Every structure is written in structure tokens, then in C-alpha cells.
Amino acid sequence: MHPYGLNELREKFLSFFESKDHLILPSFSLVPENDPSILLINAGMTPLKPYFTGLKVPPAKRVATCQKCIRTPDIDNVGKTSRHGTFFEMLGNFSFGDYFKKEAIPWAWEFMTEVLGIPEERLYVSIYLDDDEAFDIWHNDVGLPKEKIFRFGKEDNFWEHGTGPCGP
């Protein structure tokens, strides 16, 4: 497996989704536009909330981004856990009514195994606790053994912030 630098990994991700007919959007400002619910952009989908909620028409049905983010709620946990940081770039591929799990899951697998060259035996996935559809796609379509698919509930596998779009 090849060790990738930040710039190379970002480029590979965006190029992969561009090849899947996604419009590549630049990173939005860290200061949210017309969103008083947050101080700073804290997730890749945050600047896209107007598209998910129907307030604005998205520039394309498929988009991909590398969004700069700052997680102010995580500040108290920085250094205490291995999964909390403050500044990061979040890679994301998004569909506005064009595709869902049946396409997104195999694309994630293709990106990890074929583009990045991560050996299949080193990969495990997590799904939301009762998401049988995702389980079936990972197991039956992708071919991942049941033992490598982990179900987690709201505490570990659900994103929410105030009101508006959220989910596993």
C-alpha cells in the first residue's frame, strides 16, 4: 500500500468522484454564510445545508468537496481521545436526489481498494445499528464478510447539530 500525502490523497478523491460525474466545488469559507446555528463550518456538508433543505437549488445533482472544518465542540476532547481534533479537511461526495447507498457504497469500496490500493483484508466498515439495506449492500453486493461489518447506534454513528439535516 502506497503512503499518500495530503495533497495527493485530496486530488485522488476529487478526481475519482469527478470521474463519477460529480461537480467539484471549492472549499467554502470557514465562516458560515447565513447560518446563525454555528460559529464556524464544522462538517463537510454544513455549507450544503441550503441544498439539502431545499432553500437553494444545488449547482449539480452530484457534487464532491474537500471542505475545511473547525470543530469547536471537540476542543475539550482534543488530546484525550484519538478521534477528536479541531481543524481538518473533510472529503465528501454528495447526491441531491440522484443516487443513494446502492451506488455510494460500491464507490467507497472502489476508491479504497482500487484507487488507494488498500488491501481488502485490512478494511472493516461500520453501519447504523438497524440499517439492513447498507448491511445487504456491503455483504451481498460488495462481498464483505459479515464479521467485518459493525453496527453502531446513535452515540457512535449518528451526526447531528441543532436542527436541520442529520443522520448516520
GROMACS .gro file of C-alpha atoms in nm:
model
  168
    1MET     CA    1   0.000   0.000   0.000
    2HIS     CA    2   0.135   0.340  -0.102
    3PRO     CA    3   0.158   0.613   0.165
    4TYR     CA    4  -0.017   0.922   0.029
    5GLY     CA    5   0.043   1.282   0.129
    6LEU     CA    6  -0.246   1.517   0.197
    7ASN     CA    7  -0.240   1.686  -0.144
    8GLU     CA    8  -0.217   1.358  -0.335
    9LEU     CA    9  -0.498   1.198  -0.134
   10ARG     CA   10  -0.722   1.503  -0.183
   11GLU     CA   11  -0.655   1.500  -0.559
   12LYS     CA   12  -0.724   1.127  -0.590
   13PHE     CA   13  -1.055   1.161  -0.406
   14LEU     CA   14  -1.177   1.459  -0.607
   15SER     CA   15  -1.062   1.307  -0.938
   16PHE     CA   16  -1.235   0.979  -0.856
   17PHE     CA   17  -1.568   1.149  -0.795
   18GLU     CA   18  -1.523   1.378  -1.093
   19SER     CA   19  -1.497   1.056  -1.299
   20LYS     CA   20  -1.835   0.960  -1.148
   21ASP     CA   21  -1.988   1.280  -1.289
   22HIS     CA   22  -1.964   1.488  -0.971
   23LEU     CA   23  -1.912   1.864  -0.988
   24ILE     CA   24  -1.610   1.953  -0.775
   25LEU     CA   25  -1.685   2.250  -0.551
   26PRO     CA   26  -1.413   2.454  -0.379
   27SER     CA   27  -1.394   2.464  -0.001
   28PHE     CA   28  -1.642   2.716   0.134
   29SER     CA   29  -1.542   2.984   0.385
   30LEU     CA   30  -1.492   2.865   0.743
   31VAL     CA   31  -1.737   3.139   0.844
   32PRO     CA   32  -2.087   3.014   0.763
   33GLU     CA   33  -2.298   3.216   0.524
   34ASN     CA   34  -2.646   3.296   0.659
   35ASP     CA   35  -2.632   3.019   0.921
   36PRO     CA   36  -2.659   3.151   1.278
   37SER     CA   37  -2.676   2.796   1.418
   38ILE     CA   38  -2.296   2.756   1.419
   39LEU     CA   39  -1.990   2.971   1.478
   40LEU     CA   40  -1.765   2.802   1.219
   41ILE     CA   41  -1.806   2.536   0.949
   42ASN     CA   42  -1.780   2.208   1.138
   43ALA     CA   43  -1.854   1.942   0.875
   44GLY     CA   44  -1.826   1.894   0.501
   45MET     CA   45  -2.199   1.903   0.447
   46THR     CA   46  -2.262   2.216   0.654
   47PRO     CA   47  -2.222   2.465   0.366
   48LEU     CA   48  -2.453   2.243   0.159
   49LYS     CA   49  -2.745   2.260   0.406
   50PRO     CA   50  -2.942   2.505   0.187
   51TYR     CA   51  -2.938   2.243  -0.091
   52PHE     CA   52  -3.042   1.956   0.136
   53THR     CA   53  -3.326   2.160   0.287
   54GLY     CA   54  -3.449   2.292  -0.048
   55LEU     CA   55  -3.374   2.659   0.025
   56LYS     CA   56  -3.143   2.671  -0.278
   57VAL     CA   57  -3.110   2.470  -0.597
   58PRO     CA   58  -2.778   2.281  -0.599
   59PRO     CA   59  -2.536   2.358  -0.883
   60ALA     CA   60  -2.548   1.988  -0.982
   61LYS     CA   61  -2.719   1.668  -0.868
   62ARG     CA   62  -2.378   1.525  -0.772
   63VAL     CA   63  -2.103   1.723  -0.600
   64ALA     CA   64  -1.777   1.642  -0.424
   65THR     CA   65  -1.581   1.864  -0.190
   66CYS     CA   66  -1.276   1.895   0.027
   67GLN     CA   67  -1.416   2.122   0.297
   68LYS     CA   68  -1.202   2.294   0.558
   69CYS     CA   69  -1.364   2.245   0.902
   70ILE     CA   70  -1.317   2.354   1.261
   71ARG     CA   71  -1.488   2.158   1.537
   72THR     CA   72  -1.527   2.390   1.835
   73PRO     CA   73  -1.734   2.139   2.040
   74ASP     CA   74  -1.440   1.896   2.024
   75ILE     CA   75  -1.189   2.135   2.184
   76ASP     CA   76  -1.235   1.986   2.532
   77ASN     CA   77  -1.163   1.636   2.395
   78VAL     CA   78  -0.852   1.718   2.190
   79GLY     CA   79  -0.566   1.506   2.319
   80LYS     CA   80  -0.796   1.291   2.533
   81THR     CA   81  -0.918   1.067   2.251
   82SER     CA   82  -0.771   0.961   1.920
   83ARG     CA   83  -1.073   1.081   1.722
   84HIS     CA   84  -1.104   1.444   1.824
   85GLY     CA   85  -0.928   1.734   1.655
   86THR     CA   86  -1.007   2.095   1.581
   87PHE     CA   87  -0.903   2.173   1.220
   88PHE     CA   88  -0.927   1.924   0.936
   89GLU     CA   89  -1.033   1.888   0.574
   90MET     CA   90  -1.337   1.667   0.523
   91LEU     CA   91  -1.368   1.487   0.191
   92GLY     CA   92  -1.727   1.433   0.083
   93ASN     CA   93  -1.936   1.311  -0.205
   94PHE     CA   94  -2.298   1.421  -0.210
   95SER     CA   95  -2.611   1.344  -0.408
   96PHE     CA   96  -2.914   1.569  -0.427
   97GLY     CA   97  -3.176   1.312  -0.521
   98ASP     CA   98  -2.960   1.138  -0.782
   99TYR     CA   99  -2.816   0.829  -0.609
  100PHE     CA  100  -2.805   0.667  -0.268
  101LYS     CA  101  -2.649   0.370  -0.090
  102LYS     CA  102  -2.666   0.128  -0.385
  103GLU     CA  103  -2.414   0.346  -0.571
  104ALA     CA  104  -2.233   0.523  -0.286
  105ILE     CA  105  -2.123   0.207  -0.103
  106PRO     CA  106  -1.960   0.033  -0.402
  107TRP     CA  107  -1.793   0.363  -0.498
  108ALA     CA  108  -1.646   0.393  -0.147
  109TRP     CA  109  -1.512   0.037  -0.177
  110GLU     CA  110  -1.375   0.102  -0.526
  111PHE     CA  111  -1.199   0.417  -0.408
  112MET     CA  112  -1.040   0.250  -0.107
  113THR     CA  113  -0.934  -0.075  -0.277
  114GLU     CA  114  -0.870   0.016  -0.642
  115VAL     CA  115  -0.766   0.382  -0.628
  116LEU     CA  116  -0.581   0.384  -0.295
  117GLY     CA  117  -0.481   0.019  -0.312
  118ILE     CA  118  -0.576  -0.065   0.045
  119PRO     CA  119  -0.584  -0.446   0.075
  120GLU     CA  120  -0.941  -0.572   0.119
  121GLU     CA  121  -0.842  -0.785   0.417
  122ARG     CA  122  -0.744  -0.468   0.607
  123LEU     CA  123  -1.082  -0.297   0.568
  124TYR     CA  124  -1.381  -0.304   0.804
  125VAL     CA  125  -1.695  -0.091   0.784
  126SER     CA  126  -1.949   0.048   1.026
  127ILE     CA  127  -2.316   0.099   0.955
  128TYR     CA  128  -2.602   0.240   1.157
  129LEU     CA  129  -2.747  -0.008   1.404
  130ASP     CA  130  -3.063  -0.102   1.213
  131ASP     CA  131  -2.954  -0.022   0.857
  132ASP     CA  132  -3.021  -0.358   0.695
  133GLU     CA  133  -3.009  -0.205   0.347
  134ALA     CA  134  -2.648  -0.093   0.394
  135PHE     CA  135  -2.561  -0.428   0.551
  136ASP     CA  136  -2.701  -0.614   0.249
  137ILE     CA  137  -2.511  -0.395   0.003
  138TRP     CA  138  -2.182  -0.434   0.189
  139HIS     CA  139  -2.229  -0.807   0.234
  140ASN     CA  140  -2.412  -0.919  -0.083
  141ASP     CA  141  -2.303  -0.665  -0.346
  142VAL     CA  142  -1.952  -0.574  -0.230
  143GLY     CA  143  -1.884  -0.918  -0.082
  144LEU     CA  144  -1.761  -0.809   0.259
  145PRO     CA  145  -1.785  -1.088   0.520
  146LYS     CA  146  -2.046  -1.031   0.792
  147GLU     CA  147  -1.772  -1.031   1.056
  148LYS     CA  148  -1.624  -0.714   0.904
  149ILE     CA  149  -1.946  -0.511   0.920
  150PHE     CA  150  -2.007  -0.343   1.256
  151ARG     CA  151  -2.337  -0.191   1.364
  152PHE     CA  152  -2.324   0.117   1.588
  153GLY     CA  153  -2.604   0.328   1.732
  154LYS     CA  154  -2.665   0.697   1.778
  155GLU     CA  155  -2.374   0.764   2.015
  156ASP     CA  156  -2.106   0.643   1.773
  157ASN     CA  157  -2.261   0.658   1.425
  158PHE     CA  158  -2.503   0.949   1.400
  159TRP     CA  159  -2.422   1.311   1.322
  160GLU     CA  160  -2.649   1.589   1.436
  161HIS     CA  161  -2.614   1.956   1.510
  162GLY     CA  162  -2.904   2.157   1.639
  163THR     CA  163  -3.182   2.139   1.383
  164GLY     CA  164  -3.184   2.054   1.015
  165PRO     CA  165  -3.017   1.774   0.819
  166CYS     CA  166  -2.858   1.499   1.022
  167GLY     CA  167  -2.808   1.126   1.016
  168PRO     CA  168  -2.587   0.823   1.028
   0.00000   0.00000   0.00000
